């Protein structure tokens, strides 16, 4: 059995059975059967079904939010905005746009003027979704509903840390007119690996780089394509001319919301030396005002996963041992559950784990820089490249900095929220992942593109068919010169 632990108290509040490889195989077989009829429906019918699921989410919103909070320790407001609303937005987006993006696309036939060519986007079949614990609803539902919108069936393996949210998702899809279309299998790594090896047609994995590598290696055995949404170490660059009020609040919110357990959390700040002292002072004041509690109306709650608190402590100890100064926080909160104080530290550098490894906790390390070039170099000095942010009063200058950052996403005078714009493809470069969710690119991740060519004028033969005409080589060179020559001399072969 998998225990459901409430991280706010450390108490076990439930349990769900674990699915073994045979259960996974049966779930994939059921999904495959359902996928045939689902693929045969049009995008409009699929959109109508997804909208019905969204209505169900809205009907059950309070219960879903309560389940998310009990599983993760986050505050209800966080669960409403970043989970329930985010999923409703994604469903609406694909319900509105999927038909257009899945429509056949004509392609110019080039020199083959007697042909007609087009692209067709077909569902891949069955998609295996493997999701993490930090946004257990959004990060399971986003690839899931996108794969459905593209015409696929889904087998979801939720995180073993938050299985109760997986059960809520199972409830949303059971008992409707497509009861087998979404299967949920519960368990940890072995269940996930069984899903990767089960013969599904694509894996959409969200989680750590360490597990992402294992998923990709296992998928290589069957050449199963993978979409990987992995970790980040997102930099924030604060320029000399930044609006400090906004930058300070942005830095604190971006590093502490969801207790810092967001793949796009602000994990490191580079602030220009001319404003650094004031920035640091105001950040510490702002952090002192964060309401961290379990009242349900505070700013942040507990962390979610005990071992993640160990990582936070390890990174902090390493930084302090190497000369960093903790200005506020730095310890576990003395109460049951997985609570950690909002923490700010300075005098940090890239020789410390806290500046190069994903910390994934309510921790903000701040480094002072002498120039924009130095800030950009430091921001890019990372294995990761998920999101990043630039803060400046000069949007044109900030945009030029954004263009230099090695990152799948960049926010200007904001952080994290690019994910909330569903039209923007989201994903990482470097070790932050492969492929994209959201936008047309995210939908087409769950399709195979089929290229079709048809012959418009049906003559008895093509000029290059057997028997090959004797003069074809000679005529071919002349035709090539005429078509591709960049000057008349080249075109006429003189
Ligand atoms: P994790 O890698 O430990 O686990 C993710 C999922 O993989 C879980 O469901 C787990 O059971 C499963 N799993 C474990 N071993 C497996 C195996 N061998 N084969 C298949 N599946 C296996 O990640 P986590 O701790 O749950 O989540 C936190 C991580 O996720 C952080 O690194 C965070 O940055 C990342 N993340 C990335 C994004 C993004 O969109 N890029 C979003 C959220 C979280």
Coordinates of C-alpha atoms and ligand atoms in Angstrom, one line a residue:
X1 CA 0.0 0.0 0.0
X2 CA 1.0 3.6 -0.6
X3 CA 0.5 5.8 2.5
X4 CA -1.1 9.2 2.1
X5 CA 0.8 11.5 4.5
X6 CA -0.4 15.0 5.4
X7 CA 2.9 17.0 5.4
X8 CA 1.3 19.7 7.6
X9 CA 1.1 17.3 10.5
X10 CA 3.1 14.3 9.4
X11 CA 0.0 12.1 10.0
X12 CA -1.0 9.2 7.7
X13 CA -4.5 10.0 6.5
X14 CA -5.1 7.2 4.0
X15 CA -3.6 4.5 1.8
X16 CA -4.0 3.3 -1.8
X17 CA -3.0 -0.1 -3.3
X18 CA 0.2 -0.3 -5.4
X19 CA -0.1 -1.5 -9.0
X20 CA 2.4 -4.0 -10.3
X21 CA 3.6 -4.7 -13.9
X22 CA 0.6 -6.9 -14.7
X23 CA -1.8 -4.2 -13.5
X24 CA 0.0 -1.7 -15.7
X25 CA -0.1 -4.0 -18.7
X26 CA -3.9 -4.4 -18.2
X27 CA -4.4 -0.7 -17.8
X28 CA -2.5 -0.1 -21.1
X29 CA -4.5 -2.7 -22.9
X30 CA -7.8 -1.1 -21.7
X31 CA -6.6 2.3 -22.8
X32 CA -5.5 1.0 -26.2
X33 CA -9.0 -0.5 -26.8
X34 CA -10.6 2.9 -25.9
X35 CA -8.0 4.8 -28.0
X36 CA -9.4 3.4 -31.3
X37 CA -12.9 4.9 -30.9
X38 CA -11.6 8.1 -29.3
X39 CA -9.2 8.7 -32.2
X40 CA -12.1 8.3 -34.6
X41 CA -14.0 11.1 -33.0
X42 CA -13.3 14.6 -34.3
X43 CA -11.6 17.4 -32.3
X44 CA -15.0 19.0 -31.7
X45 CA -16.4 16.0 -30.0
X46 CA -13.2 15.6 -28.0
X47 CA -13.4 19.3 -27.0
X48 CA -17.0 18.9 -25.8
X49 CA -15.9 15.9 -23.6
X50 CA -13.0 17.9 -22.1
X51 CA -15.4 20.8 -21.3
X52 CA -17.6 18.3 -19.5
X53 CA -14.6 17.2 -17.5
X54 CA -13.9 20.9 -16.7
X55 CA -17.4 21.3 -15.5
X56 CA -16.9 18.3 -13.2
X57 CA -13.7 19.9 -11.9
X58 CA -15.6 23.1 -11.1
X59 CA -18.4 21.2 -9.4
X60 CA -15.9 19.4 -7.2
X61 CA -13.4 22.3 -6.9
X62 CA -13.5 22.6 -3.1
X63 CA -13.0 18.9 -2.6
X64 CA -10.1 18.8 -5.1
X65 CA -8.4 21.8 -3.4
X66 CA -8.8 20.1 0.0
X67 CA -7.2 16.9 -1.3
X68 CA -4.3 18.8 -2.9
X69 CA -3.6 20.8 0.3
X70 CA -3.7 17.7 2.5
X71 CA -1.3 15.9 0.1
X72 CA 1.2 18.8 -0.4
X73 CA 0.8 21.2 2.5
X74 CA 0.2 24.1 0.2
X75 CA -2.3 26.8 0.9
X76 CA -5.8 26.7 -0.6
X77 CA -5.2 29.9 -2.6
X78 CA -2.1 28.4 -4.1
X79 CA -4.0 25.2 -5.0
X80 CA -6.9 27.2 -6.6
X81 CA -4.7 29.5 -8.7
X82 CA -1.8 27.2 -9.8
X83 CA -3.7 23.9 -10.0
X84 CA -7.5 24.1 -10.4
X85 CA -7.5 27.3 -12.5
X86 CA -4.4 26.4 -14.4
X87 CA -6.0 23.1 -15.5
X88 CA -9.3 24.7 -16.4
X89 CA -7.4 27.2 -18.5
X90 CA -5.5 24.5 -20.4
X91 CA -8.7 22.6 -21.1
X92 CA -10.4 25.7 -22.5
X93 CA -7.3 26.5 -24.6
X94 CA -7.2 23.2 -26.3
X95 CA -11.0 22.9 -26.5
X96 CA -10.9 26.2 -28.4
X97 CA -7.8 25.6 -30.6
X98 CA -7.1 21.9 -31.1
X99 CA -9.3 21.6 -34.2
X100 CA -7.3 24.3 -36.0
X101 CA -3.9 22.9 -35.1
X102 CA -4.8 19.4 -36.0
X103 CA -6.2 20.3 -39.3
X104 CA -4.4 19.0 -42.4
X105 CA -1.8 21.5 -43.6
X106 CA -1.0 22.0 -47.3
X107 CA 2.7 22.0 -48.3
X108 CA 4.0 23.6 -51.5
X109 CA 5.2 20.7 -53.7
X110 CA 8.4 22.6 -54.8
X111 CA 9.5 21.5 -58.3
X112 CA 7.0 18.7 -58.3
X113 CA 4.3 21.0 -59.6
X114 CA 2.1 18.1 -60.7
X115 CA 1.8 16.8 -57.2
X116 CA -0.2 17.9 -54.1
X117 CA 1.3 17.6 -50.7
X118 CA 0.0 18.0 -47.1
X119 CA 0.7 17.2 -43.5
X120 CA -1.6 15.3 -41.3
X121 CA -1.5 15.1 -37.5
X122 CA -2.5 11.8 -36.1
X123 CA -2.8 10.7 -32.5
X124 CA 0.1 8.5 -31.4
X125 CA -2.3 6.0 -29.6
X126 CA -1.7 5.6 -25.8
X127 CA 0.3 8.1 -23.8
X128 CA 1.9 7.2 -20.5
X129 CA 1.9 10.2 -18.2
X130 CA 4.3 10.2 -15.1
X131 CA 3.9 13.1 -12.8
X132 CA 5.7 14.6 -9.7
X133 CA 4.4 15.7 -6.3
X134 CA 4.9 19.5 -6.3
X135 CA 1.9 20.3 -8.5
X136 CA 0.2 16.9 -8.4
X137 CA -3.0 18.1 -10.2
X138 CA -1.6 20.5 -12.8
X139 CA 1.4 18.4 -13.8
X140 CA -0.7 15.3 -14.2
X141 CA -3.7 16.9 -15.9
X142 CA -1.7 19.2 -18.3
X143 CA -0.1 16.4 -20.4
X144 CA -3.2 14.2 -19.8
X145 CA -5.8 16.6 -21.2
X146 CA -3.5 17.7 -24.0
X147 CA -2.9 14.1 -25.1
X148 CA -6.7 13.5 -25.0
X149 CA -7.3 16.6 -27.1
X150 CA -4.9 15.2 -29.7
X151 CA -6.9 12.0 -29.9
X152 CA -5.0 9.7 -27.5
X153 CA -5.9 7.5 -24.5
X154 CA -3.8 8.0 -21.4
X155 CA -2.4 5.9 -18.6
X156 CA -1.4 8.2 -15.7
X157 CA 1.1 7.3 -12.9
X158 CA 0.8 10.0 -10.3
X159 CA 3.6 10.6 -7.8
X160 CA 3.7 8.1 -4.9
X161 CA 4.1 11.1 -2.6
X162 CA 0.7 12.5 -3.4
X163 CA -1.5 9.4 -4.4
X164 CA -4.7 10.9 -3.1
X165 CA -4.6 13.5 -5.9
X166 CA -4.2 10.7 -8.4
X167 CA -7.4 9.2 -7.0
X168 CA -9.2 12.5 -7.5
X169 CA -8.2 12.4 -11.1
X170 CA -9.4 8.8 -11.5
X171 CA -12.7 10.0 -10.1
X172 CA -13.0 12.8 -12.6
X173 CA -12.8 10.4 -15.5
X174 CA -14.6 7.3 -14.2
X175 CA -18.3 6.8 -14.8
X176 CA -18.6 9.0 -17.8
X177 CA -19.2 7.9 -21.4
X178 CA -15.5 7.2 -21.9
X179 CA -14.8 5.2 -18.7
X180 CA -11.7 3.4 -20.0
X181 CA -10.0 6.4 -21.8
X182 CA -8.0 7.5 -18.8
X183 CA -6.4 4.8 -16.6
X184 CA -4.7 5.5 -13.3
X185 CA -2.0 3.2 -11.9
X186 CA -0.5 3.9 -8.5
X187 CA 3.0 3.3 -7.2
X188 CA 6.6 4.5 -7.1
X189 CA 9.6 4.0 -9.4
X190 CA 8.9 0.3 -10.3
X191 CA 5.3 1.1 -11.4
X192 CA 6.7 4.1 -13.4
X193 CA 9.3 1.9 -15.1
X194 CA 6.7 -0.7 -15.9
X195 CA 4.7 2.0 -17.7
X196 CA 7.7 3.2 -19.6
X197 CA 8.4 -0.5 -20.7
X198 CA 4.7 -1.3 -21.3
X199 CA 4.6 -0.5 -25.1
X200 CA 2.8 2.8 -24.7
X201 CA 3.4 5.1 -27.8
X202 CA 4.8 8.0 -25.9
X203 CA 5.9 8.9 -22.4
X204 CA 5.3 12.4 -21.0
X205 CA 7.4 12.6 -17.9
X206 CA 7.7 15.5 -15.4
X207 CA 10.2 15.1 -12.6
X208 CA 13.8 15.3 -11.7
X209 CA 16.7 15.0 -14.1
X210 CA 18.0 11.9 -12.3
X211 CA 14.7 10.0 -12.9
X212 CA 14.3 11.6 -16.4
X213 CA 17.6 10.0 -17.4
X214 CA 16.4 6.6 -16.2
X215 CA 13.1 7.0 -18.1
X216 CA 14.9 7.9 -21.3
X217 CA 17.3 5.0 -20.9
X218 CA 14.4 2.5 -20.3
X219 CA 12.4 4.1 -23.2
X220 CA 15.4 3.6 -25.5
X221 CA 15.0 -0.2 -25.3
X222 CA 11.7 0.1 -27.2
X223 CA 12.4 3.4 -28.9
X224 CA 9.5 4.9 -27.2
X225 CA 9.5 8.7 -27.7
X226 CA 9.8 10.8 -24.5
X227 CA 8.7 14.3 -23.5
X228 CA 10.8 15.3 -20.5
X229 CA 9.9 18.2 -18.2
X230 CA 12.8 18.3 -15.7
X231 CA 14.3 20.5 -13.0
X232 CA 15.6 24.0 -13.1
X233 CA 17.9 26.5 -11.2
X234 CA 16.2 29.6 -12.5
X235 CA 18.2 32.8 -12.3
X236 CA 16.8 36.3 -11.7
X237 CA 18.8 39.3 -13.0
X238 CA 18.1 42.6 -11.2
X239 CA 19.5 45.5 -13.3
X240 CA 20.6 48.8 -11.8
X241 CA 17.5 50.6 -13.1
X242 CA 15.0 48.0 -11.9
X243 CA 11.8 49.1 -10.1
X244 CA 13.0 47.8 -6.7
X245 CA 9.6 47.6 -5.1
X246 CA 8.4 45.2 -7.8
X247 CA 11.7 43.3 -8.0
X248 CA 11.9 42.8 -4.2
X249 CA 8.3 41.5 -4.0
X250 CA 8.8 39.4 -7.2
X251 CA 12.0 37.8 -5.8
X252 CA 10.3 36.9 -2.6
X253 CA 7.2 35.5 -4.2
X254 CA 9.1 33.8 -6.9
X255 CA 11.4 32.0 -4.5
X256 CA 8.9 31.2 -1.7
X257 CA 5.5 30.5 -3.3
X258 CA 4.6 26.8 -2.9
X259 CA 7.5 26.8 -0.4
X260 CA 10.0 27.1 -3.3
X261 CA 8.9 23.7 -4.7
X262 CA 8.3 24.9 -8.2
X263 CA 10.5 23.8 -11.1
X264 CA 10.5 27.5 -12.1
X265 CA 11.1 29.0 -8.7
X266 CA 13.6 31.9 -8.5
X267 CA 16.5 29.8 -7.2
X268 CA 19.3 32.4 -7.4
X269 CA 19.4 36.2 -7.8
X270 CA 22.1 38.3 -9.5
X271 CA 21.6 42.0 -8.4
X272 CA 23.6 44.9 -9.7
X273 CA 26.1 46.3 -7.0
X274 CA 24.6 49.8 -7.3
X275 CA 21.3 48.6 -5.8
X276 CA 22.4 45.4 -4.0
X277 CA 22.4 46.7 -0.4
X278 CA 18.9 48.2 -0.6
X279 CA 17.6 45.2 -2.5
X280 CA 18.9 42.7 0.1
X281 CA 17.6 44.8 3.0
X282 CA 14.1 45.0 1.5
X283 CA 14.0 41.3 0.6
X284 CA 14.8 40.4 4.2
X285 CA 12.0 42.8 5.4
X286 CA 9.6 41.3 2.9
X287 CA 10.4 37.7 3.9
X288 CA 9.8 38.6 7.5
X289 CA 6.2 39.5 6.6
X290 CA 5.4 36.1 5.0
X291 CA 2.6 34.3 6.8
X292 CA 3.6 30.7 7.0
X293 CA 0.9 28.6 8.7
X294 CA -1.7 26.0 8.3
X295 CA -4.7 28.3 8.8
X296 CA -5.7 27.9 5.2
X297 CA -5.4 31.7 4.6
X298 CA -1.7 32.3 4.9
X299 CA 0.9 32.9 2.2
X300 CA 2.7 29.6 2.3
X301 CA 2.3 26.3 4.1
X302 CA 4.6 23.3 4.8
X303 CA 6.9 21.7 2.4
X304 CA 5.6 18.4 0.8
X305 CA 8.3 15.8 0.9
X306 CA 10.5 15.0 3.9
X307 CA 13.7 14.1 1.9
X308 CA 13.4 17.5 0.1
X309 CA 13.9 19.2 3.4
X310 CA 17.1 17.2 3.9
X311 CA 18.3 18.5 0.5
X312 CA 17.5 22.1 1.6
X313 CA 19.5 21.6 4.8
X314 CA 22.4 20.0 3.0
X315 CA 22.7 22.9 0.5
X316 CA 22.5 25.5 3.3
X317 CA 25.2 23.7 5.4
X318 CA 27.5 23.5 2.3
X319 CA 27.0 27.2 1.6
X320 CA 27.6 28.3 5.2
X321 CA 30.7 26.1 5.5
X322 CA 32.0 27.9 2.4
X323 CA 31.4 31.4 3.7
X324 CA 27.7 32.2 3.0
X325 CA 25.8 34.3 5.5
X326 CA 22.2 33.4 6.4
X327 CA 20.3 36.7 7.0
X328 CA 17.0 35.2 8.0
X329 CA 15.6 31.7 8.4
X330 CA 17.8 28.7 7.8
X331 CA 16.2 26.1 10.0
X332 CA 13.3 23.6 10.2
X333 CA 10.3 24.9 12.0
X334 CA 10.0 23.2 15.4
X335 CA 6.6 21.4 14.8
X336 CA 5.4 18.1 13.4
X337 CA 5.3 17.9 9.6
X338 CA 7.8 19.1 7.0
X339 CA 8.1 22.9 7.7
X340 CA 11.1 25.0 6.8
X341 CA 11.7 28.7 7.5
X342 CA 11.8 31.1 4.6
X343 CA 15.5 31.8 4.2
X344 CA 17.7 34.4 2.6
X345 CA 21.4 34.2 2.2
X346 CA 24.3 36.3 0.8
X347 CA 28.0 36.0 0.1
X348 CA 27.3 33.0 -2.1
X349 CA 29.2 31.9 -5.2
X350 CA 29.1 29.1 -7.8
X351 CA 31.4 26.9 -5.7
X352 CA 28.4 26.2 -3.5
X353 CA 25.7 23.6 -4.2
X354 CA 23.0 26.2 -3.4
X355 CA 24.0 28.2 -6.6
X356 CA 24.3 25.3 -9.0
X357 CA 22.0 22.4 -7.8
X358 CA 18.2 22.6 -7.6
X359 CA 17.4 23.3 -3.9
X360 CA 13.5 23.2 -4.3
X361 CA 12.8 24.9 -0.9
X362 CA 11.9 28.3 0.5
X363 CA 15.4 29.6 0.0
X364 CA 16.8 32.7 -1.8
X365 CA 20.5 33.1 -2.3
X366 CA 21.6 36.5 -3.6
X367 CA 24.8 37.3 -5.4
X368 CA 26.1 40.8 -6.2
X369 CA 27.3 41.5 -9.8
X370 CA 29.3 44.4 -11.3
X371 CA 27.8 44.4 -14.8
X372 CA 25.0 43.0 -16.9
X373 CA 27.6 40.9 -18.8
X374 CA 28.7 39.3 -15.5
X375 CA 25.1 38.6 -14.5
X376 CA 24.4 37.0 -17.9
X377 CA 27.5 34.8 -17.7
X378 CA 26.6 33.7 -14.2
X379 CA 23.0 33.0 -15.2
X380 CA 24.2 30.9 -18.1
X381 CA 26.8 29.1 -15.9
X382 CA 24.3 26.2 -15.2
X383 CA 23.4 22.7 -16.3
X384 CA 19.8 23.9 -16.3
X385 CA 17.8 26.1 -18.6
X386 CA 14.1 26.1 -17.7
X387 CA 12.9 29.6 -16.9
X388 CA 14.7 32.9 -16.0
X389 CA 13.8 36.5 -15.4
X390 CA 15.2 40.0 -16.1
X391 CA 14.1 43.1 -14.1
X392 CA 14.8 46.5 -15.6
X393 CA 12.9 49.8 -16.3
X394 CA 14.2 49.6 -19.9
X395 CA 12.1 46.9 -21.6
X396 CA 14.2 47.0 -24.8
X397 CA 17.4 46.4 -22.8
X398 CA 15.8 43.7 -20.8
X399 CA 14.7 42.0 -24.0
X400 CA 18.2 42.0 -25.3
X401 CA 19.3 40.4 -22.0
X402 CA 16.5 37.9 -22.3
X403 CA 17.7 36.9 -25.8
X404 CA 21.2 36.1 -24.4
X405 CA 19.9 33.7 -21.6
X406 CA 20.2 30.0 -22.2
X407 CA 16.7 29.1 -21.1
X408 CA 13.5 27.7 -22.6
X409 CA 11.4 30.6 -21.1
X410 CA 12.2 34.1 -19.9
X411 CA 10.0 36.6 -18.0
X412 CA 10.6 40.3 -18.0
X413 CA 9.7 42.2 -14.8
X414 CA 7.9 39.0 -13.6
X415 CA 8.8 35.4 -12.9
X416 CA 7.3 31.9 -13.2
X417 CA 4.0 33.1 -14.7
X418 CA 4.9 32.5 -18.4
X419 CA 3.6 29.0 -17.7
X420 CA 0.1 30.5 -17.1
X421 CA 0.0 31.8 -20.7
X422 CA -1.2 28.5 -22.2
X423 CA -0.4 29.8 -25.7
X424 CA 3.3 30.0 -24.9
X425 CA 5.1 26.6 -25.3
X426 CA 6.8 25.7 -22.1
X427 CA 9.9 23.5 -21.6
X428 CA 13.6 23.5 -21.0
X429 CA 16.9 23.6 -22.7
X430 CA 20.1 21.9 -21.5
X431 CA 19.3 19.4 -18.7
X432 CA 15.9 21.0 -18.0
X433 CA 14.2 18.8 -20.6
X434 CA 13.1 17.8 -24.0
X435 CA 10.0 18.9 -25.9
X436 CA 7.2 21.3 -24.9
X437 CA 3.8 21.5 -23.2
X438 CA 1.3 24.2 -24.0
X439 CA 0.8 26.0 -27.3
X440 CA 0.4 24.3 -30.7
X441 CA 3.8 22.7 -30.1
X442 CA 2.5 21.1 -26.9
X443 CA -0.5 19.6 -28.7
X444 CA 1.5 18.3 -31.6
X445 CA 3.9 16.5 -29.1
X446 CA 1.2 14.0 -28.8
X447 CA 0.8 13.4 -32.6
X448 CA 2.6 11.7 -35.4
X449 CA 2.9 13.9 -38.4
X450 CA 2.1 12.0 -41.6
X451 CA 3.3 13.5 -44.9
X452 CA 1.1 12.7 -47.8
X453 CA 1.8 13.3 -51.5
X454 CA -0.7 12.8 -54.2
X455 CA -0.3 13.0 -58.0
X456 CA -2.5 15.6 -59.6
X457 CA -2.0 14.9 -63.2
X458 CA -2.1 11.2 -63.9
X459 CA 0.1 10.7 -66.9
X460 CA 1.2 7.1 -68.0
X461 CA 4.7 7.6 -66.5
X462 CA 7.0 10.0 -64.7
X463 CA 10.1 11.3 -66.6
X464 CA 12.5 9.5 -64.4
X465 CA 10.8 6.1 -64.4
X466 CA 12.3 3.1 -66.2
X467 CA 13.4 3.0 -68.9
X468 CA 15.4 6.0 -67.9
X469 CA 15.6 8.4 -70.9
X470 CA 19.1 8.6 -72.3
X471 CA 19.2 12.4 -72.2
X472 CA 17.9 12.6 -68.6
X473 CA 21.3 13.4 -67.0
X474 CA 22.1 16.1 -69.5
X475 CA 18.6 17.6 -69.3
X476 CA 18.8 17.4 -65.5
X477 CA 22.0 19.4 -65.3
X478 CA 20.5 22.1 -67.6
X479 CA 17.3 22.2 -65.5
X480 CA 19.2 22.4 -62.3
X481 CA 21.3 25.3 -63.6
X482 CA 18.2 27.2 -64.8
X483 CA 16.5 26.7 -61.5
X484 CA 19.2 27.1 -59.0
X485 CA 21.8 29.3 -60.7
X486 CA 22.3 32.6 -58.9
X487 CA 23.4 34.6 -62.0
X488 CA 22.5 34.4 -65.7
X489 CA 26.0 32.9 -66.3
X490 CA 25.2 30.0 -63.9
X491 CA 21.7 29.6 -65.2
X492 CA 22.8 29.3 -68.9
X493 CA 25.9 27.2 -68.0
X494 CA 28.4 29.6 -69.5
Ligands
LIG1 P1 11.0 12.4 -9.3 O1 11.9 12.3 -10.5 O2 11.5 11.8 -8.1 O3 9.6 11.6 -9.6 C1 8.8 11.9 -10.7 C2 7.9 10.7 -11.0 O4 8.8 9.7 -11.6 C3 7.2 10.1 -9.9 O5 5.9 9.7 -10.3 C4 8.0 8.8 -9.6 O6 7.3 7.8 -9.0 C5 8.4 8.4 -11.0 N1 9.6 7.5 -11.1 C6 10.6 7.3 -10.2 N2 11.5 6.4 -10.7 C7 11.0 6.1 -11.9 C8 11.5 5.2 -12.9 N3 12.7 4.5 -12.8 N4 10.8 5.1 -14.1 C9 9.7 5.8 -14.3 N5 9.2 6.6 -13.4 C10 9.8 6.8 -12.2 O7 10.5 13.9 -9.2 P2 9.7 14.5 -8.0 O8 10.6 14.6 -6.8 O9 8.4 13.9 -7.8 O10 9.5 16.0 -8.5 C11 10.3 17.1 -8.3 C12 11.2 17.3 -9.6 O11 10.3 17.5 -10.7 C13 12.0 18.5 -9.5 O12 13.3 18.3 -10.0 C14 11.3 19.6 -10.3 O13 12.1 20.6 -10.8 C15 10.8 18.7 -11.4 N6 9.7 19.3 -12.0 C16 9.8 19.8 -13.3 C17 8.7 20.4 -13.9 C18 8.8 20.9 -15.4 O14 7.7 21.2 -15.9 N7 9.9 21.1 -16.0 C19 7.6 20.7 -13.2 C20 7.5 20.3 -11.9 C21 8.5 19.6 -11.3

